[in-house]
Amino acid sequence: GAGVSQSPSNKVTEKGKDVELRCDPISGHTALYWYRQSLGQGLEFLIYFQGNSAPDKSGLPSDRFSAERTGGSVSTLTIQRTQQEDSAVYLCASSGRGSSYNEQFFGPGTRLTVL
Amino acid sequence: AQSVTQPDIHITVSEGASLELRCNYSYGATPYLFWYVQSPGQGLQLLLKYFSGDTLVQGIKGFEAEFKRSQSSFNLRKPSVHWSDAAEYFCAVGLRGTSGTYKYIFGTGTRLKVLA
């Protein structure tokens, strides 16, 4: 596709369940970023990938959060034992290399609601 | 620690009026600077960016921003606001990390309301 896609667009889950959020970056983009946007908050950086490795995981809020990227393409953000405070919009972005000025392209987000 | 501050959470302007959204950053060097817009139910769209050179940068939709090193600011402006500009605006800094990629820090956003 032409842009970054994310699935599902909406996810409602019960507290304590695990969820997986998927991001499909723009083809050829080597960098991939996950952010969380809570109501009334800015974008909170979670993790980014360069290829399949994650040089910076500093933003993951707890060990319930993990992410992986395989084949240098699709990434999955997993939240285990979800809590109500995990409710937010999870945004994915990707950027390419070759230019010194990497512009991020954002997906539409996954709205997660934990009941 | 690096940070981005958008002091105005909400701004309301009348259609046709001028607009200025403030952004201040804290960083040891001159970072890469960005403004994004997020319309309701939409993803983030890049309005403009500054890396070096001319401190006044032009973006899409008639927006411009001026980098002022002495004030660590990168304020977004538009001379005449349109109703379709109602959205949330985010300022961001890009910090170069390893492997030639960048970590981005976003401000908390300014929500713009436009009165007819």
Short mmCIF file of C-alpha atoms in Angstrom, two decimals:
data_model
loop_
_atom_site.label_atom_id
_atom_site.label_comp_id
_atom_site.label_asym_id
_atom_site.label_seq_id
_atom_site.Cartn_x
_atom_site.Cartn_y
_atom_site.Cartn_z
CA GLY A 1 0.00 0.00 0.00
CA ALA A 2 0.94 3.61 -0.31
CA GLY A 3 0.87 4.46 3.37
CA VAL A 4 1.33 3.02 6.82
CA SER A 5 -1.51 0.71 7.79
CA GLN A 6 -2.53 -0.47 11.23
CA SER A 7 -4.91 -3.13 12.39
CA PRO A 8 -7.31 -3.39 13.97
CA SER A 9 -8.60 0.15 13.81
CA ASN A 10 -10.50 -0.40 17.04
CA LYS A 11 -10.05 -2.97 19.76
CA VAL A 12 -12.17 -3.43 22.83
CA THR A 13 -10.90 -5.91 25.38
CA GLU A 14 -11.47 -6.91 28.95
CA LYS A 15 -9.03 -6.11 31.68
CA GLY A 16 -6.44 -8.86 32.03
CA LYS A 17 -6.57 -10.02 28.43
CA ASP A 18 -3.63 -9.83 26.03
CA VAL A 19 -3.85 -7.80 22.82
CA GLU A 20 -1.76 -7.59 19.69
CA LEU A 21 -1.61 -4.51 17.52
CA ARG A 22 -0.18 -4.65 14.04
CA CYS A 23 1.66 -2.10 11.95
CA ASP A 24 2.48 -2.43 8.28
CA PRO A 25 5.00 0.27 7.33
CA ILE A 26 5.60 1.84 3.97
CA SER A 27 7.47 -0.59 1.77
CA GLY A 28 11.22 -0.05 2.01
CA HIS A 29 11.11 2.01 5.18
CA THR A 30 13.71 0.70 7.58
CA ALA A 31 12.72 2.63 10.70
CA LEU A 32 9.46 1.97 12.51
CA TYR A 33 8.09 3.76 15.56
CA TRP A 34 5.34 3.08 18.07
CA TYR A 35 3.64 5.84 20.05
CA ARG A 36 0.77 6.00 22.49
CA GLN A 37 -1.68 8.88 22.52
CA SER A 38 -3.87 9.07 25.57
CA LEU A 39 -6.81 11.42 25.90
CA GLY A 40 -5.54 14.93 26.45
CA GLN A 41 -1.93 13.86 26.16
CA GLY A 42 0.66 14.25 23.49
CA LEU A 43 2.32 11.41 21.71
CA GLU A 44 4.28 9.24 24.07
CA PHE A 45 7.21 7.46 22.45
CA LEU A 46 7.22 3.74 23.13
CA ILE A 47 9.83 2.04 20.96
CA TYR A 48 11.52 2.25 17.63
CA PHE A 49 13.04 -0.30 15.28
CA GLN A 50 15.85 -0.01 12.82
CA GLY A 51 15.38 -3.06 10.69
CA ASN A 52 14.48 -5.87 13.06
CA SER A 53 16.39 -4.54 16.03
CA ALA A 54 15.15 -2.07 18.60
CA PRO A 55 17.89 0.40 19.57
CA ASP A 56 15.57 2.28 21.87
CA LYS A 57 12.96 0.61 24.05
CA SER A 58 13.07 3.30 26.68
CA GLY A 59 9.48 4.34 26.24
CA LEU A 60 7.82 1.02 27.00
CA PRO A 61 5.85 1.78 30.18
CA SER A 62 6.11 -1.66 31.77
CA ASP A 63 7.20 -5.21 31.12
CA ARG A 64 3.65 -5.97 30.01
CA PHE A 65 4.50 -4.16 26.78
CA SER A 66 6.65 -5.75 24.11
CA ALA A 67 7.14 -5.34 20.40
CA GLU A 68 8.79 -7.21 17.62
CA ARG A 69 9.49 -6.70 13.99
CA THR A 70 10.19 -9.47 11.57
CA GLY A 71 11.59 -9.36 8.07
CA GLY A 72 12.26 -5.67 8.45
CA SER A 73 8.63 -5.01 7.72
CA VAL A 74 5.55 -5.71 9.83
CA SER A 75 5.67 -4.96 13.54
CA THR A 76 3.48 -6.22 16.36
CA LEU A 77 2.98 -4.43 19.66
CA THR A 78 1.78 -6.80 22.37
CA ILE A 79 0.23 -5.73 25.63
CA GLN A 80 -0.17 -8.49 28.18
CA ARG A 81 -2.67 -8.49 31.04
CA THR A 82 -4.19 -5.22 29.86
CA GLN A 83 -5.18 -2.59 32.38
CA GLN A 84 -7.68 0.22 32.03
CA GLU A 85 -4.87 2.77 31.90
CA ASP A 86 -3.67 1.11 28.71
CA SER A 87 -6.70 2.56 26.91
CA ALA A 88 -5.34 4.91 24.28
CA VAL A 89 -4.72 5.30 20.58
CA TYR A 90 -1.59 3.48 19.51
CA LEU A 91 0.12 5.07 16.54
CA CYS A 92 2.73 3.61 14.28
CA ALA A 93 5.05 5.54 11.99
CA SER A 94 7.77 4.62 9.57
CA SER A 95 10.60 6.44 7.90
CA GLY A 96 13.15 5.63 5.28
CA ARG A 97 16.90 5.98 5.04
CA GLY A 98 19.04 7.57 2.41
CA SER A 99 18.19 11.08 3.46
CA SER A 100 19.67 12.74 6.50
CA TYR A 101 16.30 14.11 7.37
CA ASN A 102 14.00 11.25 8.15
CA GLU A 103 10.41 12.28 7.95
CA GLN A 104 7.93 10.06 9.75
CA PHE A 105 4.78 8.86 8.05
CA PHE A 106 2.02 7.94 10.46
CA GLY A 107 -0.66 5.31 10.29
CA PRO A 108 -4.27 5.99 11.31
CA GLY A 109 -3.81 4.35 14.69
CA THR A 110 -5.49 1.61 16.71
CA ARG A 111 -7.93 2.75 19.36
CA LEU A 112 -7.66 0.39 22.32
CA THR A 113 -10.36 0.35 24.96
CA VAL A 114 -9.85 -1.78 28.05
CA LEU A 115 -13.05 -2.37 29.99
CA ALA B 1 16.41 15.88 29.37
CA GLN B 2 15.04 16.83 26.03
CA SER B 3 11.51 18.20 26.04
CA VAL B 4 8.99 20.01 23.90
CA THR B 5 6.52 22.47 25.39
CA GLN B 6 3.35 23.69 23.79
CA PRO B 7 2.01 26.11 26.39
CA ASP B 8 -1.44 26.56 24.85
CA ILE B 9 -3.68 23.54 25.25
CA HIS B 10 -6.63 25.16 23.47
CA ILE B 11 -6.82 28.13 21.15
CA THR B 12 -9.95 29.60 19.59
CA VAL B 13 -9.81 32.01 16.68
CA SER B 14 -12.33 33.42 14.26
CA GLU B 15 -12.21 32.38 10.64
CA GLY B 16 -10.01 34.80 8.73
CA ALA B 17 -8.01 35.81 11.77
CA SER B 18 -4.30 35.23 12.10
CA LEU B 19 -2.91 32.35 14.13
CA GLU B 20 0.24 31.66 16.08
CA LEU B 21 0.86 28.41 17.93
CA ARG B 22 3.80 28.36 20.30
CA CYS B 23 6.44 25.69 20.67
CA ASN B 24 9.55 25.71 22.83
CA TYR B 25 12.10 22.96 23.07
CA SER B 26 14.88 22.01 25.41
CA TYR B 27 17.89 20.44 23.75
CA GLY B 28 21.62 20.99 23.84
CA ALA B 29 22.02 21.48 20.12
CA THR B 30 19.75 22.62 17.34
CA PRO B 31 17.40 19.74 16.76
CA TYR B 32 15.35 18.94 13.75
CA LEU B 33 11.95 20.55 14.22
CA PHE B 34 8.55 19.56 12.94
CA TRP B 35 4.92 20.58 13.07
CA TYR B 36 2.21 17.99 12.53
CA VAL B 37 -1.55 18.35 12.29
CA GLN B 38 -4.08 15.76 13.37
CA SER B 39 -7.62 16.24 12.15
CA PRO B 40 -10.43 14.42 13.96
CA GLY B 41 -10.24 10.70 13.26
CA GLN B 42 -7.19 11.14 11.08
CA GLY B 43 -3.54 10.29 11.38
CA LEU B 44 -0.81 12.86 11.79
CA GLN B 45 0.18 14.85 8.73
CA LEU B 46 3.42 16.75 8.43
CA LEU B 47 2.90 20.48 7.95
CA LEU B 48 6.52 21.59 7.77
CA LYS B 49 10.00 20.89 9.04
CA TYR B 50 13.22 22.72 9.80
CA PHE B 51 16.69 21.28 9.62
CA SER B 52 19.02 24.15 8.79
CA GLY B 53 19.31 27.26 6.68
CA ASP B 54 16.58 29.83 6.39
CA THR B 55 14.89 30.12 9.75
CA LEU B 56 11.50 30.84 8.21
CA VAL B 57 10.06 27.71 6.66
CA GLN B 58 6.98 27.36 4.53
CA GLY B 59 4.68 24.40 4.78
CA ILE B 60 1.50 23.06 3.34
CA LYS B 61 -1.94 24.62 3.72
CA GLY B 62 -0.49 28.13 4.00
CA PHE B 63 1.36 27.52 7.26
CA GLU B 64 4.80 28.80 8.10
CA ALA B 65 7.07 28.52 11.12
CA GLU B 66 10.05 30.48 12.34
CA PHE B 67 12.99 28.99 14.19
CA LYS B 68 14.47 31.31 16.81
CA ARG B 69 17.59 29.85 18.33
CA SER B 70 17.88 32.49 21.04
CA GLN B 71 14.40 31.64 22.29
CA SER B 72 14.53 27.90 21.59
CA SER B 73 11.25 28.36 19.81
CA PHE B 74 9.60 27.15 16.64
CA ASN B 75 6.23 28.88 16.46
CA LEU B 76 3.68 28.02 13.80
CA ARG B 77 1.79 30.80 12.04
CA LYS B 78 -0.93 31.30 9.49
CA PRO B 79 -2.08 34.74 8.32
CA SER B 80 -5.72 33.80 7.76
CA VAL B 81 -7.32 30.76 9.33
CA HIS B 82 -9.91 28.66 7.53
CA TRP B 83 -12.62 26.62 9.24
CA SER B 84 -10.95 23.47 7.92
CA ASP B 85 -7.86 24.28 10.01
CA ALA B 86 -9.68 23.18 13.16
CA ALA B 87 -7.56 20.29 14.40
CA GLU B 88 -4.87 19.41 16.90
CA TYR B 89 -1.35 20.59 16.21
CA PHE B 90 1.80 18.93 17.49
CA CYS B 91 5.30 20.27 17.61
CA ALA B 92 8.11 17.72 17.61
CA VAL B 93 11.88 17.56 17.75
CA GLY B 94 13.95 14.89 16.05
CA LEU B 95 17.01 13.67 17.88
CA ARG B 96 19.57 11.73 15.94
CA GLY B 97 20.15 8.32 17.38
CA THR B 98 22.13 5.32 16.38
CA SER B 99 22.10 3.72 12.97
CA GLY B 100 21.18 6.98 11.29
CA THR B 101 17.66 7.01 12.58
CA TYR B 102 15.88 9.48 14.75
CA LYS B 103 13.89 9.54 17.94
CA TYR B 104 11.12 12.07 18.02
CA ILE B 105 9.76 13.87 21.05
CA PHE B 106 6.34 15.44 20.73
CA GLY B 107 4.67 18.23 22.59
CA THR B 108 1.30 17.70 24.21
CA GLY B 109 -0.50 19.42 21.38
CA THR B 110 -2.64 22.51 20.88
CA ARG B 111 -6.26 22.04 19.93
CA LEU B 112 -7.46 24.75 17.55
CA LYS B 113 -11.09 25.74 17.33
CA VAL B 114 -12.23 28.01 14.52
CA LEU B 115 -15.33 30.15 14.89
CA ALA B 116 -17.39 30.91 11.82
#
